[in-house]
mmCIF file of C-alpha atoms and ligand atoms in Angstrom:
data_model
loop_
_atom_site.group_PDB
_atom_site.id
_atom_site.type_symbol
_atom_site.label_atom_id
_atom_site.label_comp_id
_atom_site.label_asym_id
_atom_site.label_seq_id
_atom_site.Cartn_x
_atom_site.Cartn_y
_atom_site.Cartn_z
ATOM 1 C CA UNK K 262 -13.647 -15.401 -5.123
ATOM 2 C CA UNK K 263 -11.144 -16.786 -1.661
ATOM 3 C CA UNK K 264 -9.248 -14.843 -0.925
ATOM 4 C CA UNK K 265 -6.414 -16.580 -2.056
ATOM 5 C CA UNK K 266 -8.018 -16.298 -6.261
ATOM 6 C CA UNK K 267 -8.337 -12.035 -4.658
ATOM 7 C CA UNK K 268 -4.118 -12.150 -3.547
ATOM 8 C CA UNK K 269 -4.197 -13.500 -6.730
ATOM 9 C CA UNK K 270 -5.422 -10.888 -9.306
ATOM 10 C CA UNK K 271 -4.591 -8.365 -6.682
ATOM 11 C CA UNK K 272 -1.045 -9.743 -7.049
ATOM 12 C CA UNK K 273 -0.947 -9.313 -11.466
ATOM 13 C CA UNK K 274 -2.385 -6.311 -11.456
ATOM 14 C CA UNK K 275 -0.230 -5.040 -9.087
ATOM 15 C CA UNK K 276 3.477 -7.029 -10.180
ATOM 16 C CA UNK K 277 2.506 -5.502 -13.949
ATOM 17 C CA UNK K 278 2.380 -1.365 -13.461
ATOM 18 C CA UNK K 279 5.458 -2.283 -10.438
ATOM 19 C CA UNK K 280 8.219 -3.959 -12.256
ATOM 20 C CA UNK K 281 10.070 -3.827 -9.533
ATOM 21 C CA UNK K 282 7.735 -6.304 -7.625
ATOM 22 C CA UNK K 283 7.588 -8.964 -9.851
ATOM 23 C CA UNK K 284 11.615 -8.330 -10.198
ATOM 24 C CA UNK K 285 12.551 -9.179 -6.316
ATOM 25 C CA UNK K 286 10.306 -11.940 -5.888
ATOM 26 C CA UNK K 287 11.275 -14.258 -9.187
ATOM 27 C CA UNK K 288 15.220 -13.579 -7.351
ATOM 28 C CA UNK K 289 14.446 -14.542 -4.252
ATOM 29 C CA UNK K 290 12.858 -18.001 -5.449
ATOM 30 C CA UNK K 291 15.360 -17.598 -7.693
ATOM 31 C CA UNK K 292 17.527 -18.552 -4.208
ATOM 32 C CA UNK K 293 15.134 -20.869 -3.918
ATOM 33 C CA UNK K 294 13.103 -18.699 -1.201
ATOM 34 C CA UNK K 295 9.190 -18.882 -0.833
ATOM 35 C CA UNK K 296 7.912 -14.438 -0.360
ATOM 36 C CA UNK K 297 5.146 -14.828 2.175
ATOM 37 C CA UNK K 298 3.288 -11.245 2.076
ATOM 38 C CA UNK K 299 3.058 -9.902 5.429
ATOM 39 C CA UNK K 300 0.193 -6.936 4.324
ATOM 40 C CA UNK K 301 -1.635 -5.216 1.360
ATOM 41 C CA UNK K 302 -2.148 -1.789 1.500
ATOM 42 C CA UNK K 303 -5.093 -0.457 0.435
ATOM 43 C CA UNK K 304 -5.852 3.782 0.003
ATOM 44 C CA UNK K 305 -9.075 6.059 -0.014
ATOM 45 C CA UNK K 306 -10.937 8.872 1.384
ATOM 46 C CA UNK K 307 -13.959 9.133 4.046
ATOM 47 C CA UNK K 308 -16.484 9.779 1.630
ATOM 48 C CA UNK K 309 -19.366 7.677 2.086
ATOM 49 C CA UNK K 310 -19.626 4.551 0.402
ATOM 50 C CA UNK K 311 -15.412 4.311 0.515
ATOM 51 C CA UNK K 312 -14.686 4.844 3.197
ATOM 52 C CA UNK K 313 -11.398 2.775 4.925
ATOM 53 C CA UNK K 314 -14.049 0.853 7.242
ATOM 54 C CA UNK K 315 -15.731 0.009 4.366
ATOM 55 C CA UNK K 316 -13.023 -1.242 1.937
ATOM 56 C CA UNK K 317 -11.975 -3.220 4.904
ATOM 57 C CA UNK K 318 -15.296 -4.833 6.019
ATOM 58 C CA UNK K 319 -15.064 -6.552 2.570
ATOM 59 C CA UNK K 320 -11.725 -8.879 4.369
ATOM 60 C CA UNK K 321 -13.942 -9.853 6.900
ATOM 61 C CA UNK K 322 -16.629 -13.249 5.504
ATOM 62 C CA UNK K 323 -13.121 -14.304 4.655
ATOM 63 C CA UNK K 324 -13.031 -14.464 8.535
ATOM 64 C CA UNK K 325 -9.861 -11.086 8.884
ATOM 65 C CA UNK K 326 -10.177 -9.179 12.493
ATOM 66 C CA UNK K 327 -10.265 -5.333 12.896
ATOM 67 C CA UNK K 328 -7.965 -4.702 15.510
ATOM 68 C CA UNK K 329 -9.527 -2.339 17.419
ATOM 69 C CA UNK K 330 -7.075 0.305 17.413
ATOM 70 C CA UNK K 331 -7.595 3.557 14.899
ATOM 71 C CA UNK K 332 -3.424 4.533 13.989
ATOM 72 C CA UNK K 333 -3.150 8.167 13.105
ATOM 73 C CA UNK K 334 -0.783 9.953 10.324
ATOM 74 C CA UNK K 335 -1.226 14.107 11.073
ATOM 75 C CA UNK K 336 0.777 15.538 8.863
ATOM 76 C CA UNK K 337 -0.412 13.644 6.603
ATOM 77 C CA UNK K 338 -3.544 13.799 7.542
ATOM 78 C CA UNK K 339 -4.838 10.344 7.358
ATOM 79 C CA UNK K 340 -6.208 7.710 9.381
ATOM 80 C CA UNK K 341 -5.633 3.477 9.452
ATOM 81 C CA UNK K 342 -6.915 0.927 10.650
ATOM 82 C CA UNK K 343 -5.902 -3.200 9.765
ATOM 83 C CA UNK K 344 -6.809 -6.663 9.874
ATOM 84 C CA UNK K 345 -5.636 -9.017 11.212
ATOM 85 C CA UNK K 346 -6.125 -12.540 9.012
ATOM 86 C CA UNK K 347 -7.421 -16.101 9.721
ATOM 87 C CA UNK K 348 -4.826 -17.335 8.987
ATOM 88 C CA UNK K 349 -0.748 -16.545 8.922
ATOM 89 C CA UNK K 350 -0.766 -17.828 4.569
ATOM 90 C CA UNK K 351 -3.161 -14.661 3.881
ATOM 91 C CA UNK K 352 -1.565 -10.826 4.375
ATOM 92 C CA UNK K 353 -3.368 -8.301 7.048
ATOM 93 C CA UNK K 354 -4.947 -5.753 4.949
ATOM 94 C CA UNK K 355 -4.102 -2.283 5.867
ATOM 95 C CA UNK K 356 -6.341 0.733 4.286
ATOM 96 C CA UNK K 357 -6.474 3.880 4.989
ATOM 97 C CA UNK K 358 -7.688 7.443 4.337
ATOM 98 C CA UNK K 359 -7.482 11.237 3.562
ATOM 99 C CA UNK K 360 -9.157 12.774 5.912
ATOM 100 C CA UNK K 361 -10.864 16.088 3.610
ATOM 101 C CA UNK K 362 -12.088 17.983 5.555
ATOM 102 C CA UNK K 363 -8.125 17.786 6.837
ATOM 103 C CA UNK K 364 -7.183 19.533 3.487
ATOM 104 C CA UNK K 365 -7.193 22.666 1.016
ATOM 105 C CA UNK K 366 -11.356 22.488 0.104
ATOM 106 C CA UNK K 367 -9.890 23.379 -4.378
ATOM 107 C CA UNK K 368 -8.724 19.676 -3.051
ATOM 108 C CA UNK K 369 -11.362 18.421 -1.521
ATOM 109 C CA UNK K 370 -13.603 18.893 -4.175
ATOM 110 C CA UNK K 371 -11.514 18.235 -7.126
ATOM 111 C CA UNK K 372 -11.852 14.360 -5.934
ATOM 112 C CA UNK K 373 -15.350 13.811 -4.294
ATOM 113 C CA UNK K 374 -16.282 15.063 -7.933
ATOM 114 C CA UNK K 375 -14.076 12.273 -9.433
ATOM 115 C CA UNK K 376 -15.056 9.515 -6.445
ATOM 116 C CA UNK K 377 -19.458 10.551 -6.739
ATOM 117 C CA UNK K 378 -20.300 7.630 -8.605
ATOM 118 C CA UNK K 379 -17.102 4.350 -6.919
ATOM 119 C CA UNK K 380 -19.373 6.103 -3.268
ATOM 120 C CA UNK K 381 -23.600 5.923 -4.504
ATOM 121 C CA UNK K 382 -22.338 2.348 -5.981
ATOM 122 C CA UNK K 383 -20.435 0.915 -3.093
ATOM 123 C CA UNK K 384 -17.246 -1.137 -2.765
ATOM 124 C CA UNK K 385 -17.035 -4.408 -3.652
ATOM 125 C CA UNK K 386 -13.816 -6.722 -3.491
ATOM 126 C CA UNK K 387 -14.017 -6.537 -8.223
ATOM 127 C CA UNK K 388 -14.082 -2.545 -6.976
ATOM 128 C CA UNK K 389 -9.609 -3.588 -5.652
ATOM 129 C CA UNK K 390 -9.623 -5.560 -9.338
ATOM 130 C CA UNK K 391 -10.513 -2.949 -11.499
ATOM 131 C CA UNK K 392 -10.714 0.701 -12.611
ATOM 132 C CA UNK K 393 -12.431 2.260 -9.280
ATOM 133 C CA UNK K 394 -13.669 6.296 -11.162
ATOM 134 C CA UNK K 395 -12.731 7.305 -14.253
ATOM 135 C CA UNK K 396 -8.937 8.775 -14.797
ATOM 136 C CA UNK K 397 -8.387 12.154 -13.681
ATOM 137 C CA UNK K 398 -7.220 14.633 -16.323
ATOM 138 C CA UNK K 399 -3.467 14.818 -16.072
ATOM 139 C CA UNK K 400 -4.054 18.937 -15.809
ATOM 140 C CA UNK K 401 -5.775 18.094 -11.947
ATOM 141 C CA UNK K 402 -3.320 15.732 -11.386
ATOM 142 C CA UNK K 403 -0.035 17.563 -12.037
ATOM 143 C CA UNK K 404 -1.849 20.430 -9.644
ATOM 144 C CA UNK K 405 -2.547 18.551 -6.831
ATOM 145 C CA UNK K 406 0.498 16.779 -6.741
ATOM 146 C CA UNK K 407 2.136 19.296 -4.503
ATOM 147 C CA UNK K 408 -0.078 19.336 -2.002
ATOM 148 C CA UNK K 409 -0.667 15.916 -1.318
ATOM 149 C CA UNK K 410 0.212 12.958 -3.133
ATOM 150 C CA UNK K 411 -1.573 10.824 -1.311
ATOM 151 C CA UNK K 412 -4.092 12.515 -3.038
ATOM 152 C CA UNK K 413 -2.389 12.131 -6.593
ATOM 153 C CA UNK K 414 -1.761 8.588 -6.179
ATOM 154 C CA UNK K 415 -5.118 6.845 -5.205
ATOM 155 C CA UNK K 416 -7.095 9.721 -7.968
ATOM 156 C CA UNK K 417 -4.879 8.789 -10.892
ATOM 157 C CA UNK K 418 -4.285 4.186 -9.448
ATOM 158 C CA UNK K 419 -8.033 4.022 -8.113
ATOM 159 C CA UNK K 420 -8.763 1.580 -4.391
ATOM 160 C CA UNK K 421 -6.238 -1.225 -6.285
ATOM 161 C CA UNK K 422 -3.688 -3.020 -4.243
ATOM 162 C CA UNK K 423 -1.053 0.411 -3.312
ATOM 163 C CA UNK K 424 1.844 -2.165 -2.406
ATOM 164 C CA UNK K 425 2.248 -5.512 -1.108
ATOM 165 C CA UNK K 426 5.261 -6.213 1.714
ATOM 166 C CA UNK K 427 7.902 -9.659 1.721
ATOM 167 C CA UNK K 428 7.323 -10.823 5.218
ATOM 168 C CA UNK K 429 10.897 -10.811 6.067
ATOM 169 C CA UNK K 430 10.940 -13.111 8.585
ATOM 170 C CA UNK K 431 9.395 -16.018 6.355
ATOM 171 C CA UNK K 432 13.044 -16.136 4.424
ATOM 172 C CA UNK K 433 15.833 -18.699 5.023
ATOM 173 C CA UNK K 434 18.826 -16.656 3.367
ATOM 174 C CA UNK K 435 19.027 -13.576 4.726
ATOM 175 C CA UNK K 436 19.171 -13.368 9.037
ATOM 176 C CA UNK K 437 18.119 -9.591 9.188
ATOM 177 C CA UNK K 438 16.145 -6.325 6.810
ATOM 178 C CA UNK K 439 19.976 -4.881 6.117
ATOM 179 C CA UNK K 440 20.720 -8.361 4.127
ATOM 180 C CA UNK K 441 18.601 -7.898 2.650
ATOM 181 C CA UNK K 442 18.065 -4.340 1.804
ATOM 182 C CA UNK K 443 22.262 -4.883 1.064
ATOM 183 C CA UNK K 444 21.029 -7.743 -1.326
ATOM 184 C CA UNK K 445 18.668 -5.069 -3.107
ATOM 185 C CA UNK K 446 21.291 -2.245 -3.458
ATOM 186 C CA UNK K 447 23.872 -4.545 -4.685
ATOM 187 C CA UNK K 448 20.807 -5.684 -7.565
ATOM 188 C CA UNK K 449 21.164 -1.625 -8.208
ATOM 189 C CA UNK K 450 17.661 -1.314 -7.240
ATOM 190 C CA UNK K 451 17.023 1.918 -5.149
ATOM 191 C CA UNK K 452 15.256 1.979 -1.299
ATOM 192 C CA UNK K 453 13.582 4.923 0.426
ATOM 193 C CA UNK K 454 16.035 6.159 2.189
ATOM 194 C CA UNK K 455 13.414 9.453 3.290
ATOM 195 C CA UNK K 456 14.046 8.827 8.045
ATOM 196 C CA UNK K 457 16.474 5.848 6.992
ATOM 197 C CA UNK K 458 16.398 3.338 4.483
ATOM 198 C CA UNK K 459 15.261 0.801 7.646
ATOM 199 C CA UNK K 460 11.708 2.964 9.378
ATOM 200 C CA UNK K 461 11.667 1.321 13.012
ATOM 201 C CA UNK K 462 14.058 -0.786 15.383
ATOM 202 C CA UNK K 463 13.738 -4.269 17.626
ATOM 203 C CA UNK K 464 12.747 -2.284 19.931
ATOM 204 C CA UNK K 465 9.701 -1.754 18.641
ATOM 205 C CA UNK K 466 9.404 -4.555 17.341
ATOM 206 C CA UNK K 467 9.036 -3.321 13.782
ATOM 207 C CA UNK K 468 10.949 -3.118 10.928
ATOM 208 C CA UNK K 469 10.176 -1.964 7.488
ATOM 209 C CA UNK K 470 11.937 -0.892 4.314
ATOM 210 C CA UNK K 471 10.958 0.053 0.626
ATOM 211 C CA UNK K 472 11.857 0.863 -2.451
ATOM 212 C CA UNK K 473 10.930 3.699 -4.594
ATOM 213 C CA UNK K 474 8.141 3.859 -6.690
ATOM 214 C CA UNK K 475 9.202 3.746 -10.910
ATOM 215 C CA UNK K 476 7.762 6.253 -12.703
ATOM 216 C CA UNK K 477 5.771 4.267 -15.568
ATOM 217 C CA UNK K 478 3.611 4.773 -18.178
ATOM 218 C CA UNK K 479 -0.538 5.871 -17.594
ATOM 219 C CA UNK K 480 -3.052 7.252 -19.390
ATOM 220 C CA UNK K 481 -5.106 9.951 -18.042
ATOM 221 C CA UNK K 482 -7.804 11.441 -19.231
ATOM 222 C CA UNK K 483 -8.074 12.849 -22.814
ATOM 223 C CA UNK K 484 -5.411 9.574 -23.663
ATOM 224 C CA UNK K 485 -3.367 11.822 -22.141
ATOM 225 C CA UNK K 486 0.483 9.016 -21.425
ATOM 226 C CA UNK K 487 2.501 10.448 -19.005
ATOM 227 C CA UNK K 488 4.679 9.218 -16.628
ATOM 228 C CA UNK K 489 4.586 9.109 -13.312
ATOM 229 C CA UNK K 490 5.351 7.044 -10.272
ATOM 230 C CA UNK K 491 3.648 4.004 -9.351
ATOM 231 C CA UNK K 492 3.764 1.105 -6.491
ATOM 232 C CA UNK K 493 6.422 0.227 -4.068
ATOM 233 C CA UNK K 494 7.618 -3.474 -2.748
ATOM 234 C CA UNK K 495 8.119 -4.063 0.528
ATOM 235 C CA UNK K 496 9.853 -5.489 3.017
ATOM 236 C CA UNK K 497 8.815 -6.077 7.059
ATOM 237 C CA UNK K 498 10.558 -7.301 9.364
ATOM 238 C CA UNK K 499 9.249 -8.474 13.161
ATOM 239 C CA UNK K 500 10.261 -8.876 16.260
ATOM 240 C CA UNK K 501 8.666 -10.754 19.587
ATOM 241 C CA UNK K 502 6.765 -8.797 22.006
ATOM 242 C CA UNK K 503 7.572 -9.800 25.871
ATOM 243 C CA UNK K 504 6.290 -11.951 27.766
ATOM 244 C CA UNK K 505 4.447 -14.370 24.573
ATOM 245 C CA UNK K 506 6.497 -13.619 22.203
ATOM 246 C CA UNK K 507 5.005 -14.115 19.338
ATOM 247 C CA UNK K 508 5.522 -11.215 16.696
ATOM 248 C CA UNK K 509 3.979 -8.184 16.859
ATOM 249 C CA UNK K 510 1.496 -7.363 14.307
ATOM 250 C CA UNK K 511 0.456 -4.403 14.713
ATOM 251 C CA UNK K 512 2.118 -0.770 12.878
ATOM 252 C CA UNK K 513 4.517 1.998 14.215
ATOM 253 C CA UNK K 514 2.257 5.177 12.439
ATOM 254 C CA UNK K 515 6.250 7.181 12.786
ATOM 255 C CA UNK K 516 7.449 4.350 9.995
ATOM 256 C CA UNK K 517 4.291 4.354 8.160
ATOM 257 C CA UNK K 518 4.979 7.436 7.686
ATOM 258 C CA UNK K 519 8.425 8.227 6.305
ATOM 259 C CA UNK K 520 6.584 4.991 3.468
ATOM 260 C CA UNK K 521 3.390 5.959 2.116
ATOM 261 C CA UNK K 522 6.874 8.796 0.639
ATOM 262 C CA UNK K 523 8.216 5.998 -1.327
ATOM 263 C CA UNK K 524 5.672 6.618 -3.722
ATOM 264 C CA UNK K 525 7.227 10.662 -4.050
ATOM 265 C CA UNK K 526 9.207 11.626 -7.221
HETATM 266 NI NI1 NI Z 1033 3.524 -1.029 4.367
#
């Protein structure tokens, strides 16, 4: 598999459960835009076999290189790393993991049991495109959702892409993130307003916004189908650093912290 095929398949899976992303994509193309992905994001747990570092390492044979910094989200009990692509036409890969030692023991045990076989098997690119483990029961999902929306989402949806991100700088008909947001609102999309619609500032070198994940019917263990929040679509505008003038390629934990809430419903 080459990266283009991988991301095309990942997009197809993501778009199938994220109707908003597909619609935004088509609306932008109808304006003559060519959508470039800034980054794709994955969620996992800090369990050997499926850690964030193991997940991101799957991209290294393609020339992806892990950035030195580890991003910390103490409130959400998350750590994250990101990988820079070998060429600018490929997205950055952002991988976060829930630190199970930091969450209530019952929640950690639920996740350990659910992911046990996946951890034994280890990861492959294919495991990011197919269900990573058997679906949890809706009862457990609902019980643990209130403790960690992140854990519940990842338990239900597995290691598939959590979101794709439009690289706003590459859009020709929008000169700011605010202009794109106004277009999306006029098209009746709901944007995540936790911490303000635009997270980050030009001074921080990164501005981001996102849709709110919509509810879709999802099948849990015992074939029980319930409507739950799926994925959101994100928009990122990057600003040049001084003195190099190169666009900032990193992430701002304070902003990402609020973006994580886009799958809360
Ligand atoms: Ni993101």
